[in-house]
Structure formats: C-alpha cells, structure tokens
mmCIF file of C-alpha atoms in Angstrom:
data_model
loop_
_atom_site.group_PDB
_atom_site.id
_atom_site.type_symbol
_atom_site.label_atom_id
_atom_site.label_comp_id
_atom_site.label_asym_id
_atom_site.label_seq_id
_atom_site.Cartn_x
_atom_site.Cartn_y
_atom_site.Cartn_z
ATOM 1 C CA MET A 296 17.924 26.293 4.366
ATOM 2 C CA SER A 297 14.868 25.535 6.455
ATOM 3 C CA PHE A 298 14.429 26.943 9.905
ATOM 4 C CA GLU A 299 15.424 24.681 12.773
ATOM 5 C CA TRP A 300 12.935 24.813 15.593
ATOM 6 C CA PRO A 301 14.275 24.312 19.120
ATOM 7 C CA TRP A 302 12.966 21.381 21.175
ATOM 8 C CA GLN A 303 10.785 23.731 23.229
ATOM 9 C CA TYR A 304 8.728 24.599 20.179
ATOM 10 C CA ASN A 305 7.171 21.126 20.202
ATOM 11 C CA PHE A 306 6.754 21.102 23.965
ATOM 12 C CA PRO A 307 3.136 22.184 24.724
ATOM 13 C CA PRO A 308 3.881 23.925 28.050
ATOM 14 C CA PHE A 309 6.278 26.241 26.228
ATOM 15 C CA PHE A 310 3.207 28.222 25.169
ATOM 16 C CA THR A 311 1.957 28.674 28.746
ATOM 17 C CA LEU A 312 3.563 31.358 30.849
ATOM 18 C CA GLN A 313 5.170 29.286 33.610
ATOM 19 C CA PRO A 314 4.173 29.929 37.218
ATOM 20 C CA ASN A 315 7.535 28.853 38.654
ATOM 21 C CA VAL A 316 9.927 31.805 38.574
ATOM 22 C CA ASP A 317 13.078 29.901 37.664
ATOM 23 C CA THR A 318 11.324 27.936 34.963
ATOM 24 C CA ARG A 319 9.808 31.143 33.637
ATOM 25 C CA HIS A 320 13.258 32.699 33.299
ATOM 26 C CA LYS A 321 14.398 29.763 31.210
ATOM 27 C CA GLN A 322 11.209 29.931 29.188
ATOM 28 C CA LEU A 323 11.521 33.632 28.418
ATOM 29 C CA ALA A 324 15.177 33.278 27.517
ATOM 30 C CA ALA A 325 14.238 30.511 25.078
ATOM 31 C CA TRP A 326 11.422 32.606 23.603
ATOM 32 C CA CYS A 327 13.696 35.609 23.093
ATOM 33 C CA SER A 328 16.234 33.418 21.384
ATOM 34 C CA LEU A 329 13.592 31.792 19.178
ATOM 35 C CA ALA A 330 11.986 35.095 18.177
ATOM 36 C CA LEU A 331 15.336 36.609 17.228
ATOM 37 C CA SER A 332 16.472 33.533 15.280
ATOM 38 C CA TYR A 333 13.196 33.436 13.403
ATOM 39 C CA CYS A 334 13.452 37.097 12.475
ATOM 40 C CA ARG A 335 17.060 36.678 11.469
ATOM 41 C CA HIS A 336 16.279 33.644 9.328
ATOM 42 C CA ASN A 337 13.477 35.431 7.536
ATOM 43 C CA LYS A 338 15.235 38.781 7.490
ATOM 44 C CA LEU A 339 12.403 40.477 9.347
ATOM 45 C CA TYR A 340 13.224 43.905 10.677
ATOM 46 C CA THR A 341 9.821 45.085 11.812
ATOM 47 C CA LEU A 342 6.944 43.251 13.419
ATOM 48 C CA ASP A 343 3.296 44.030 13.674
ATOM 49 C CA ILE A 344 2.063 42.523 16.891
ATOM 50 C CA MET A 345 -1.299 41.348 15.573
ATOM 51 C CA GLU A 346 0.394 39.615 12.657
ATOM 52 C CA ALA A 347 3.029 38.179 14.970
ATOM 53 C CA GLN A 348 0.400 36.485 17.061
ATOM 54 C CA GLU A 349 -0.686 34.504 14.027
ATOM 55 C CA SER A 350 2.798 33.752 12.731
ATOM 56 C CA PRO A 351 4.041 30.179 13.114
ATOM 57 C CA VAL A 352 6.478 31.249 15.828
ATOM 58 C CA PHE A 353 3.825 32.188 18.336
ATOM 59 C CA ASN A 354 1.032 30.033 16.949
ATOM 60 C CA HIS A 355 2.006 26.414 16.606
ATOM 61 C CA LYS A 356 -0.955 24.935 14.774
ATOM 62 C CA ASN A 357 0.406 21.381 14.706
ATOM 63 C CA ILE A 358 0.197 21.035 18.456
ATOM 64 C CA ASP A 359 -2.717 23.438 18.851
ATOM 65 C CA ARG A 360 -0.868 25.831 21.143
ATOM 66 C CA LYS A 361 -0.348 29.560 20.892
ATOM 67 C CA LEU A 362 1.296 32.177 23.031
ATOM 68 C CA SER A 363 -1.233 34.602 24.528
ATOM 69 C CA MET A 364 -1.050 38.298 23.717
ATOM 70 C CA GLU A 365 -0.097 38.968 27.315
ATOM 71 C CA ALA A 366 2.794 36.519 27.065
ATOM 72 C CA ILE A 367 3.932 37.886 23.702
ATOM 73 C CA LEU A 368 4.118 41.354 25.218
ATOM 74 C CA ILE A 369 6.166 39.980 28.096
ATOM 75 C CA VAL A 370 8.581 38.352 25.644
ATOM 76 C CA PHE A 371 8.810 41.571 23.669
ATOM 77 C CA GLU A 372 9.487 43.528 26.832
ATOM 78 C CA GLU A 373 12.385 41.173 27.581
ATOM 79 C CA LEU A 374 13.733 41.790 24.095
ATOM 80 C CA ARG A 375 13.372 45.512 24.567
ATOM 81 C CA LYS A 376 15.304 45.380 27.822
ATOM 82 C CA LYS A 377 18.081 43.522 26.094
ATOM 83 C CA GLY A 378 18.287 46.122 23.345
ATOM 84 C CA ASN A 379 16.899 43.907 20.599
ATOM 85 C CA LEU A 380 13.520 45.580 20.170
ATOM 86 C CA GLU A 381 12.121 49.071 19.905
ATOM 87 C CA TRP A 382 8.482 50.100 19.858
ATOM 88 C CA LEU A 383 7.492 52.304 16.977
ATOM 89 C CA ASP A 384 4.306 53.564 18.622
ATOM 90 C CA LYS A 385 2.963 54.255 22.089
ATOM 91 C CA ASN A 386 0.227 51.667 21.716
ATOM 92 C CA LYS A 387 2.781 48.934 21.141
ATOM 93 C CA THR A 388 1.371 47.657 17.884
ATOM 94 C CA ARG A 389 4.521 47.790 15.795
ATOM 95 C CA CYS A 390 8.167 47.375 16.648
ATOM 96 C CA LEU A 391 11.644 47.239 15.203
ATOM 97 C CA VAL A 392 13.465 43.954 15.727
ATOM 98 C CA MET A 393 17.206 44.110 16.011
ATOM 99 C CA TRP A 394 18.379 40.532 15.897
ATOM 100 C CA ARG A 395 21.703 42.174 15.399
ATOM 101 C CA ARG A 396 22.386 45.417 17.192
ATOM 102 C CA PRO A 397 23.516 48.530 15.261
ATOM 103 C CA GLU A 398 27.030 48.298 16.703
ATOM 104 C CA GLU A 399 27.324 44.724 15.447
ATOM 105 C CA TRP A 400 26.147 45.669 11.965
ATOM 106 C CA GLY A 401 28.537 48.598 11.959
ATOM 107 C CA LYS A 402 31.400 46.284 12.708
ATOM 108 C CA LEU A 403 30.465 43.934 9.875
ATOM 109 C CA ILE A 404 30.166 46.752 7.402
ATOM 110 C CA TYR A 405 33.483 48.255 8.444
ATOM 111 C CA GLN A 406 35.177 44.884 8.152
ATOM 112 C CA TRP A 407 33.989 44.578 4.577
ATOM 113 C CA VAL A 408 35.118 48.098 3.792
ATOM 114 C CA SER A 409 38.622 47.654 5.179
ATOM 115 C CA LYS A 410 38.989 44.158 3.744
ATOM 116 C CA ASN A 411 38.383 45.586 0.300
ATOM 117 C CA SER A 412 40.681 48.530 0.983
ATOM 118 C CA MET A 413 37.879 50.978 0.471
ATOM 119 C CA VAL A 414 38.577 53.170 3.416
ATOM 120 C CA ASN A 415 38.358 56.866 2.483
ATOM 121 C CA THR A 416 35.834 56.110 -0.224
ATOM 122 C CA VAL A 417 32.344 57.555 -0.206
ATOM 123 C CA PHE A 418 29.345 55.272 -0.593
ATOM 124 C CA THR A 419 25.707 56.030 -1.033
ATOM 125 C CA LEU A 420 23.455 54.147 1.312
ATOM 126 C CA TYR A 421 21.952 52.378 -1.650
ATOM 127 C CA GLU A 422 25.323 51.161 -2.889
ATOM 128 C CA LEU A 423 26.154 49.794 0.510
ATOM 129 C CA ALA A 424 22.966 47.908 1.209
ATOM 130 C CA ASN A 425 21.792 47.108 -2.280
ATOM 131 C CA GLY A 426 24.787 47.345 -4.591
ATOM 132 C CA ASP A 427 26.124 44.415 -6.589
ATOM 133 C CA ASP A 428 29.397 44.520 -4.716
ATOM 134 C CA THR A 429 27.821 43.694 -1.410
ATOM 135 C CA GLU A 430 25.447 41.022 -2.636
ATOM 136 C CA SER A 431 27.135 38.207 -0.776
ATOM 137 C CA GLU A 432 27.470 40.152 2.433
ATOM 138 C CA GLU A 433 25.173 39.633 5.390
ATOM 139 C CA PHE A 434 24.305 43.283 5.557
ATOM 140 C CA HIS A 435 23.016 43.227 1.995
ATOM 141 C CA GLY A 436 19.354 44.144 2.023
ATOM 142 C CA LEU A 437 19.621 45.881 5.389
ATOM 143 C CA GLU A 438 16.739 48.276 5.806
ATOM 144 C CA ASP A 439 17.554 51.965 5.758
ATOM 145 C CA TRP A 440 16.650 52.744 9.329
ATOM 146 C CA MET A 441 18.997 50.040 10.601
ATOM 147 C CA LEU A 442 21.728 50.928 8.146
ATOM 148 C CA ILE A 443 21.714 54.522 9.322
ATOM 149 C CA ARG A 444 21.874 53.494 12.964
ATOM 150 C CA SER A 445 24.779 51.174 12.241
ATOM 151 C CA LEU A 446 26.658 53.914 10.469
ATOM 152 C CA GLN A 447 25.895 56.296 13.296
ATOM 153 C CA ALA A 448 27.387 53.767 15.692
ATOM 154 C CA LEU A 449 30.545 53.720 13.569
ATOM 155 C CA GLN A 450 30.482 57.492 13.501
ATOM 156 C CA MET A 451 30.522 57.583 17.284
ATOM 157 C CA ASP A 452 33.613 55.417 17.083
ATOM 158 C CA GLY A 453 35.241 57.791 14.661
ATOM 159 C CA LYS A 454 35.258 55.184 11.931
ATOM 160 C CA ALA A 455 32.772 56.797 9.585
ATOM 161 C CA GLU A 456 30.892 59.944 8.805
ATOM 162 C CA VAL A 457 27.365 60.102 7.503
ATOM 163 C CA ILE A 458 27.030 62.815 4.885
ATOM 164 C CA THR A 459 24.059 64.323 3.165
ATOM 165 C CA MET A 460 24.245 64.402 -0.595
ATOM 166 C CA ASP A 461 21.985 65.755 -3.314
ATOM 167 C CA ASP A 462 19.792 62.723 -3.666
ATOM 168 C CA GLY A 463 20.049 61.205 -0.246
ATOM 169 C CA LYS A 464 22.554 60.133 2.355
ATOM 170 C CA GLY A 465 25.986 58.710 1.978
ATOM 171 C CA VAL A 466 28.872 57.659 4.153
ATOM 172 C CA LYS A 467 32.621 58.004 4.208
ATOM 173 C CA PHE A 468 34.785 55.515 6.083
ATOM 174 C CA PHE A 469 38.048 56.343 7.829
ATOM 175 C CA MET B 259 69.806 -56.486 80.380
ATOM 176 C CA HIS B 260 70.648 -52.892 81.240
ATOM 177 C CA ARG B 261 67.697 -50.536 81.297
ATOM 178 C CA ARG B 262 68.182 -47.028 79.871
ATOM 179 C CA GLY B 263 65.897 -44.295 80.961
ATOM 180 C CA VAL B 264 66.392 -42.683 84.240
ATOM 181 C CA GLY B 265 69.839 -41.464 84.825
ATOM 182 C CA ALA B 266 71.991 -38.519 83.999
ATOM 183 C CA GLY B 267 72.842 -39.943 80.598
ATOM 184 C CA ALA B 268 69.196 -40.422 79.742
ATOM 185 C CA ILE B 269 68.364 -36.847 80.633
ATOM 186 C CA ALA B 270 71.204 -35.571 78.574
ATOM 187 C CA LYS B 271 70.060 -37.660 75.632
ATOM 188 C CA LYS B 272 66.513 -36.411 76.047
ATOM 189 C CA LYS B 273 67.759 -32.877 75.974
ATOM 190 C CA LEU B 274 69.726 -33.564 72.853
ATOM 191 C CA THR B 275 66.672 -35.102 71.147
ATOM 192 C CA GLU B 276 64.511 -32.135 72.069
ATOM 193 C CA ALA B 277 67.124 -29.779 70.773
ATOM 194 C CA ARG B 278 67.227 -31.712 67.534
ATOM 195 C CA TYR B 279 63.441 -31.565 67.199
ATOM 196 C CA LYS B 280 63.500 -27.830 67.815
ATOM 197 C CA GLU B 281 66.117 -27.386 65.176
ATOM 198 C CA ARG B 282 64.085 -29.495 62.871
ATOM 199 C CA GLY B 283 61.019 -27.370 63.625
ATOM 200 C CA THR B 284 62.926 -24.301 62.617
ATOM 201 C CA VAL B 285 64.120 -26.058 59.541
ATOM 202 C CA LEU B 286 60.546 -27.053 58.789
ATOM 203 C CA ALA B 287 59.273 -23.464 59.156
ATOM 204 C CA GLU B 288 62.024 -22.217 56.885
ATOM 205 C CA ASP B 289 61.046 -24.845 54.440
ATOM 206 C CA GLN B 290 57.461 -23.812 54.549
ATOM 207 C CA ILE B 291 58.348 -20.230 54.001
ATOM 208 C CA VAL B 292 60.418 -21.018 50.975
ATOM 209 C CA GLN B 293 57.513 -23.089 49.648
ATOM 210 C CA MET B 294 54.947 -20.397 50.284
ATOM 211 C CA SER B 295 57.161 -17.818 48.760
ATOM 212 C CA LYS B 296 57.476 -19.904 45.619
ATOM 213 C CA GLN B 297 53.692 -20.306 45.541
ATOM 214 C CA LEU B 298 53.176 -16.586 45.931
ATOM 215 C CA GLU B 299 55.499 -15.950 43.037
ATOM 216 C CA THR B 300 53.470 -18.316 40.887
ATOM 217 C CA PHE B 301 50.236 -16.763 42.107
ATOM 218 C CA LYS B 302 51.504 -13.282 41.335
ATOM 219 C CA SER B 303 52.607 -14.110 37.842
ATOM 220 C CA ASN B 304 49.297 -15.878 37.215
ATOM 221 C CA LEU B 305 47.449 -12.761 38.285
ATOM 222 C CA GLU B 306 49.601 -10.651 36.017
ATOM 223 C CA GLU B 307 48.896 -12.976 33.156
ATOM 224 C CA PHE B 308 45.180 -12.874 33.912
ATOM 225 C CA ALA B 309 45.285 -9.123 34.035
ATOM 226 C CA SER B 310 47.106 -8.661 30.777
ATOM 227 C CA LYS B 311 44.907 -11.200 29.034
ATOM 228 C CA HIS B 312 41.672 -9.679 30.220
ATOM 229 C CA LYS B 313 42.363 -5.985 30.697
ATOM 230 C CA GLN B 314 41.558 -5.323 27.075
ATOM 231 C CA GLU B 315 38.360 -7.302 27.276
ATOM 232 C CA ILE B 316 37.262 -5.464 30.358
ATOM 233 C CA ARG B 317 37.601 -2.190 28.560
ATOM 234 C CA LYS B 318 36.091 -3.370 25.307
ATOM 235 C CA SER B 319 33.229 -5.697 26.052
ATOM 236 C CA SER B 320 30.220 -4.872 28.175
ATOM 237 C CA GLN B 321 29.184 -8.520 28.136
ATOM 238 C CA PHE B 322 32.539 -9.557 29.531
ATOM 239 C CA ARG B 323 32.192 -6.948 32.238
ATOM 240 C CA VAL B 324 28.819 -8.287 33.310
ATOM 241 C CA GLN B 325 30.134 -11.842 33.514
ATOM 242 C CA PHE B 326 33.262 -10.664 35.289
ATOM 243 C CA GLN B 327 31.215 -8.768 37.876
ATOM 244 C CA GLU B 328 28.965 -11.778 38.436
ATOM 245 C CA MET B 329 31.991 -14.017 38.886
ATOM 246 C CA CYS B 330 33.456 -11.612 41.422
ATOM 247 C CA ALA B 331 30.174 -11.477 43.270
ATOM 248 C CA THR B 332 30.143 -15.279 43.529
ATOM 249 C CA ILE B 333 33.517 -15.343 45.232
ATOM 250 C CA GLY B 334 32.640 -12.393 47.393
ATOM 251 C CA VAL B 335 34.808 -9.743 45.796
ATOM 252 C CA ASP B 336 33.822 -6.237 44.810
ATOM 253 C CA PRO B 337 36.311 -5.029 42.211
ATOM 254 C CA LEU B 338 35.037 -1.505 42.578
ATOM 255 C CA ALA B 339 35.360 -1.449 46.342
ATOM 256 C CA SER B 340 38.660 0.281 46.600
ATOM 257 C CA GLY B 341 40.652 2.489 44.333
ATOM 258 C CA LYS B 342 43.898 0.723 44.983
ATOM 259 C CA GLY B 343 45.280 -2.701 44.431
ATOM 260 C CA PHE B 344 44.998 -5.455 41.918
ATOM 261 C CA TRP B 345 41.521 -4.734 40.667
ATOM 262 C CA SER B 346 41.890 -1.151 39.804
ATOM 263 C CA GLU B 347 45.605 -0.892 39.162
ATOM 264 C CA MET B 348 46.185 -4.036 37.189
ATOM 265 C CA LEU B 349 42.815 -4.673 35.626
ATOM 266 C CA GLY B 350 41.698 -1.113 35.283
ATOM 267 C CA VAL B 351 38.164 -2.026 36.331
ATOM 268 C CA GLY B 352 37.937 0.927 38.661
ATOM 269 C CA ASP B 353 39.280 3.263 35.992
ATOM 270 C CA PHE B 354 36.643 2.236 33.524
ATOM 271 C CA TYR B 355 33.754 2.924 35.891
ATOM 272 C CA TYR B 356 35.347 6.051 37.260
ATOM 273 C CA GLU B 357 35.683 7.529 33.791
ATOM 274 C CA LEU B 358 32.137 6.486 32.973
ATOM 275 C CA GLY B 359 30.945 8.180 36.146
ATOM 276 C CA VAL B 360 32.582 11.404 35.062
ATOM 277 C CA GLN B 361 30.896 11.172 31.671
ATOM 278 C CA ILE B 362 27.531 10.567 33.283
ATOM 279 C CA ILE B 363 27.952 13.635 35.462
ATOM 280 C CA GLU B 364 28.871 15.713 32.417
ATOM 281 C CA VAL B 365 25.768 14.656 30.492
ATOM 282 C CA CYS B 366 23.495 15.296 33.476
ATOM 283 C CA LEU B 367 25.000 18.718 34.119
ATOM 284 C CA ALA B 368 24.618 19.691 30.479
ATOM 285 C CA LEU B 369 20.926 18.828 30.457
ATOM 286 C CA LYS B 370 20.005 19.980 33.941
ATOM 287 C CA HIS B 371 18.754 23.343 32.782
ATOM 288 C CA ARG B 372 16.283 21.588 30.548
ATOM 289 C CA ASN B 373 15.025 18.681 32.642
ATOM 290 C CA GLY B 374 15.636 19.877 36.184
ATOM 291 C CA GLY B 375 18.101 17.060 36.932
ATOM 292 C CA LEU B 376 15.952 14.111 35.898
ATOM 293 C CA ILE B 377 16.781 12.004 32.861
ATOM 294 C CA THR B 378 15.703 8.612 31.571
ATOM 295 C CA LEU B 379 18.316 5.859 31.524
ATOM 296 C CA ASP B 380 17.638 5.457 27.799
ATOM 297 C CA GLU B 381 18.429 9.065 27.011
ATOM 298 C CA LEU B 382 21.484 8.999 29.271
ATOM 299 C CA HIS B 383 22.718 5.877 27.488
ATOM 300 C CA HIS B 384 22.110 7.415 24.088
ATOM 301 C CA ARG B 385 24.037 10.563 24.960
ATOM 302 C CA VAL B 386 26.924 8.796 26.661
ATOM 303 C CA LEU B 387 27.396 6.636 23.570
ATOM 304 C CA LYS B 388 27.225 9.708 21.371
ATOM 305 C CA GLY B 389 29.826 11.426 23.506
ATOM 306 C CA ARG B 390 32.171 8.498 23.189
ATOM 307 C CA GLY B 391 32.157 8.580 19.398
ATOM 308 C CA LYS B 392 32.036 5.885 16.800
ATOM 309 C CA PHE B 393 35.195 4.055 17.733
ATOM 310 C CA ALA B 394 34.915 4.213 21.453
ATOM 311 C CA GLN B 395 34.252 1.215 23.632
ATOM 312 C CA ASP B 396 30.843 -0.228 23.968
ATOM 313 C CA VAL B 397 28.943 0.817 27.101
ATOM 314 C CA SER B 398 25.805 -0.959 28.240
ATOM 315 C CA GLN B 399 22.983 0.156 30.490
ATOM 316 C CA ASP B 400 24.274 -2.313 33.060
ATOM 317 C CA ASP B 401 27.556 -0.393 33.049
ATOM 318 C CA LEU B 402 25.694 2.871 33.593
ATOM 319 C CA VAL B 403 23.720 1.466 36.497
ATOM 320 C CA ARG B 404 26.904 0.247 38.200
ATOM 321 C CA ALA B 405 28.666 3.532 37.662
ATOM 322 C CA ILE B 406 25.692 5.434 39.045
ATOM 323 C CA LYS B 407 25.604 3.175 42.108
ATOM 324 C CA LYS B 408 29.233 4.080 42.705
ATOM 325 C CA LEU B 409 28.437 7.761 42.327
ATOM 326 C CA LYS B 410 25.617 7.372 44.789
ATOM 327 C CA VAL B 411 27.970 5.858 47.337
ATOM 328 C CA MET B 412 30.356 8.757 46.876
ATOM 329 C CA GLY B 413 27.500 11.077 47.736
ATOM 330 C CA ASN B 414 26.990 12.922 44.466
ATOM 331 C CA GLY B 415 23.295 13.440 44.850
ATOM 332 C CA PHE B 416 22.607 10.659 42.379
ATOM 333 C CA GLY B 417 19.642 8.383 42.597
ATOM 334 C CA MET B 418 17.637 6.025 40.432
ATOM 335 C CA ILE B 419 13.868 5.918 40.317
ATOM 336 C CA PRO B 420 12.315 2.810 38.768
ATOM 337 C CA VAL B 421 9.753 3.766 36.114
ATOM 338 C CA GLY B 422 8.072 1.748 33.387
ATOM 339 C CA GLY B 423 10.577 -1.095 33.298
ATOM 340 C CA SER B 424 13.631 1.138 33.332
ATOM 341 C CA TYR B 425 14.912 4.028 35.439
ATOM 342 C CA LEU B 426 14.834 7.767 35.781
ATOM 343 C CA VAL B 427 18.256 8.960 36.857
ATOM 344 C CA GLN B 428 18.188 11.823 39.309
ATOM 345 C CA SER B 429 21.332 13.910 39.386
ATOM 346 C CA VAL B 430 20.220 16.787 41.556
ATOM 347 C CA PRO B 431 19.356 16.242 45.210
ATOM 348 C CA ALA B 432 15.739 17.317 44.847
ATOM 349 C CA GLU B 433 13.554 16.119 47.651
ATOM 350 C CA LEU B 434 11.531 13.333 46.140
ATOM 351 C CA ASN B 435 9.478 11.142 48.405
ATOM 352 C CA MET B 436 7.289 8.131 47.625
ATOM 353 C CA ASP B 437 4.354 10.276 46.499
ATOM 354 C CA HIS B 438 6.515 12.137 44.000
ATOM 355 C CA THR B 439 8.064 8.934 42.710
ATOM 356 C CA VAL B 440 4.702 7.323 42.169
ATOM 357 C CA VAL B 441 3.443 10.310 40.184
ATOM 358 C CA LEU B 442 6.620 10.250 38.078
ATOM 359 C CA GLN B 443 5.956 6.624 37.294
ATOM 360 C CA LEU B 444 2.413 7.497 36.296
ATOM 361 C CA ALA B 445 3.645 10.299 34.038
ATOM 362 C CA GLU B 446 6.145 8.058 32.309
ATOM 363 C CA LYS B 447 3.644 6.626 29.816
ATOM 364 C CA LYS B 448 2.648 9.839 28.088
ATOM 365 C CA GLY B 449 5.268 12.265 29.389
ATOM 366 C CA TYR B 450 2.624 14.219 31.257
ATOM 367 C CA VAL B 451 0.024 13.788 33.938
ATOM 368 C CA SER B 452 -3.066 15.605 35.219
ATOM 369 C CA VAL B 453 -4.862 15.895 38.546
ATOM 370 C CA SER B 454 -7.762 13.686 37.505
ATOM 371 C CA GLU B 455 -5.439 11.008 36.141
ATOM 372 C CA ILE B 456 -3.696 10.895 39.496
ATOM 373 C CA ARG B 457 -6.985 10.733 41.359
ATOM 374 C CA GLU B 458 -8.278 7.991 39.107
ATOM 375 C CA SER B 459 -5.166 5.807 39.107
ATOM 376 C CA LEU B 460 -3.938 6.331 42.629
ATOM 377 C CA LYS B 461 -7.242 7.083 44.349
ATOM 378 C CA TRP B 462 -5.823 10.166 46.038
ATOM 379 C CA GLU B 463 -7.614 13.254 47.218
ATOM 380 C CA ARG B 464 -7.348 16.339 45.084
ATOM 381 C CA GLU B 465 -5.194 18.167 47.589
ATOM 382 C CA ARG B 466 -2.604 15.432 47.764
ATOM 383 C CA ALA B 467 -2.348 15.319 43.970
ATOM 384 C CA CYS B 468 -2.005 19.102 43.692
ATOM 385 C CA HIS B 469 0.602 19.159 46.420
ATOM 386 C CA VAL B 470 2.807 16.711 44.528
ATOM 387 C CA LEU B 471 2.358 18.506 41.201
ATOM 388 C CA ASP B 472 3.178 21.841 42.803
ATOM 389 C CA HIS B 473 6.332 20.340 44.214
ATOM 390 C CA LEU B 474 7.390 19.037 40.803
ATOM 391 C CA LEU B 475 6.814 22.522 39.354
ATOM 392 C CA LYS B 476 8.815 24.067 42.150
ATOM 393 C CA GLU B 477 11.738 21.704 41.625
ATOM 394 C CA GLY B 478 11.806 22.575 37.937
ATOM 395 C CA LEU B 479 11.004 18.996 36.994
ATOM 396 C CA ALA B 480 7.625 19.784 35.471
ATOM 397 C CA TRP B 481 6.105 22.527 33.313
ATOM 398 C CA LEU B 482 2.472 23.592 33.298
ATOM 399 C CA ASP B 483 0.351 23.344 30.158
ATOM 400 C CA SER B 484 -2.860 25.283 30.633
ATOM 401 C CA GLN B 485 -4.032 25.013 27.027
ATOM 402 C CA ALA B 486 -4.730 21.314 27.167
ATOM 403 C CA SER B 487 -8.378 20.468 26.620
ATOM 404 C CA GLY B 488 -10.239 19.761 29.827
ATOM 405 C CA GLU B 489 -7.796 20.488 32.606
ATOM 406 C CA PRO B 490 -4.156 21.598 32.994
ATOM 407 C CA GLN B 491 -1.468 19.047 32.228
ATOM 408 C CA TYR B 492 1.906 18.759 33.872
ATOM 409 C CA TRP B 493 4.673 17.793 31.474
ATOM 410 C CA LEU B 494 8.140 16.541 32.377
ATOM 411 C CA PRO B 495 10.963 17.624 30.065
ATOM 412 C CA ALA B 496 12.907 14.564 31.200
ATOM 413 C CA LEU B 497 10.279 12.324 29.680
ATOM 414 C CA PHE B 498 9.727 14.548 26.648
ATOM 415 C CA SER B 499 13.118 14.335 24.956
ATOM 416 C CA GLU B 500 12.785 10.634 25.233
ATOM 417 C CA LEU B 501 9.504 10.724 23.378
ATOM 418 C CA THR B 502 10.674 12.959 20.579
ATOM 419 C CA SER B 503 14.016 11.251 20.116
ATOM 420 C CA ARG B 504 12.259 7.933 19.746
ATOM 421 C CA GLY B 505 10.470 9.302 16.722
ATOM 422 C CA GLN B 506 13.470 11.023 15.206
ATOM 423 C CA SER B 507 16.145 9.507 13.037
ATOM 424 C CA VAL B 508 19.380 10.117 14.936
#
C-alpha cells in the first residue's frame, strides 16, 4: 500500500517555518503527524538527522522545497515533547521514533497474549517479535529496544515480568 | 291631479324607502361576504393544489427553483422572507434553503483550520454535493448563493468576495477591506501572489502591498513561502485545494 501524502505536502509554504504563531502551530502539528505516519508506514524506529533531511518527507524534490535543518529540529523537539521521540546522543544526530508509545505496544502485545490464552506462558523476546506465531501481528518485527520498553510498561502494570534467561531475555505474562 | 310629496304621508314613505335601502345594503354586504368567502375557499384550495404539485419539484430541481424565484421576484414576493406562512410551511422553500445553510456552515467550519475561513464557491459546491450523497437532491451554485445571502442577513459572519468570475465565500468575520479583496482577486489566478506582482498590477507602493500581505498572514488566510525563486510568495490555502482538486480524479 503506497503512502498517502497529506495535502500540505504539495503546498510549498509547508516547507517554510511560518511567521504567524497560530499558523505555525497548525504547521508543526501537521509535520509531527506526517513524520510519525511516514515512520509508521515504513516501520522506521530510528532516524539519523542528516539522512532524514534528504528523505522524501523533508525534501520534496517535485516541488523543489525542503525543510531547513533548523525547522526539522523544531519539529523533532515537538515530537520529543509529545513523547514520540528520544535523542540517542547529546549532539542530536540520532533519535528513536516512537510512532506508537511503549504503553500502546504493551497493550497490543497483551491483547494478543490473552486472546490466544497464553497468559502464564513464558516467551523469549525473539519468539514474541520474530516468531511465526506473531507474523500477522502489528508488533511483529518490533525492534528490541522498543519491545523491552513495552514489556517494562506492562510490568509496571503488573501484567508481565521480564526475566533474564541463559541466552537472553524473556517475558512471562500474568 | 293630486300631488304627492310634501306631507306627513310622504315623509313616512320616504322613511320607509330609506329603511328598505338600508336593509338592502346590509343584505348586499352579506351577499358580498358570502361571495368573497367562496372565492377565498377556491383560492385556498388552488394554493394547496399548487403547493402539492410543486413542492416535490422545489426540492428536486435547481432549475425549477431558479425559475420559481424569478417568478416570485416579478410579482414582488420573497419566499424566503419569513419563516412562517404559505411559502415555507406549504411549499417548504424556506426549509430547503435553511437546511442548505446549515450544510454550508458545516463545510466551512470543517475546513476553517485549513483555509482560515475562506473557500471558493466551486470547492464549497463540490463538498456540499459530496455531503449530500449520490441520491440526494441536486443543488446548484445559484442555490448556494441564495442560501449564503440568507445567512448573511441572519448575521453569521458570511460574505462573498467576487474573484475571477466566481466567488470566494468568507465564513469568518475577518476584517477584509477593499485593498485585501483586490489582492485576493489578484491571487486567484495562480493561488499565490508576491509583492512585485502587486506593485506591477495594482501600481501600489511597497509598503501598502506588504501591509495587506501581512494582514492576510495574520488572519491565517495566507502562508509564506520563502523558498520561491526571486522573492517570497504568499499562498492562500483557500485557492490551493481548488487547484489541486481540479487536477485530481474525484
């Protein structure tokens, strides 16, 4: 399924940081939404900021417009404030993108577990994210760092416990 | 030969004749009333017949509505003037435009965040038709214009700005004076406008042009594009959807 660009993507001013405050709010909200949808569609979990600047999202070659580095950082800061982004380094060159927050992933995973009556079973992280059984699930292919955070969120809720096993980590659901 | 006339008898007779005429006058008035009453009955049932025959057409056909409105105008009647009475209750003319007005407001509200409260009549028409679905009644641009005029009268902040042969419908009471309107009309062709274009076409001073553009930015009607070659361009979302939807299939 091809990615559906929002109307703003073809609107040249969308790539200029707007001087009017109210318009800028709308613009940033639209950018946050677009960035997250794009990452979700392409299952991107981390972004390198230099690469991002050249990606089709921020660089629309067809209309010869691109978002400046300054503006990209502002968009990313908005995402960070909303809990959808985390910087991996102090220099802000790489970041984690959470188009779904850990709590939301946790919920999805737990739903699958209880739907298949697998509560009280132990899973390895690999089985959960990469096993055949979960192939059709949205959380299939979830990167380890996100998987662990999601399980930790469930743990805080008393719904799971992350355990260390011989060859890695596993999880038990309650 | 005896002469009648003056005399007690004559006076008495005169009085009797007058009394008879008076009685007759009363009888005449009663007569008239019965007549008029019969005529009113006929008139009323004719109106009812007219209404039932044409109510459907009024709802269904925009062409009929135009002709109907023109006919009313010729005889000096405004069927939308009051909410009560024959026109609205029996013919449902008022209902039709009232409901359309509500739909128009809904569309404008839904798009306000994007275009700042300014929308082309074409786009409004397109979206109203879409909202009514495949089997709904036909609505023309003439219908929209009438409904908007009604809304304007009711003080809903609605206005219509003539641009490029059609209209821009304003649904938010933004302060737009002649200068602003003229720049909007200039922007209509390409969906955007620049300071030098304004200076060239309208022969204004730079400051006047900038003042208007700043106002449009402030009202959320225009966005700034500083990556255009040459000088900044001011784009209007209201005119943009129009441009892209023209090129799209559905």
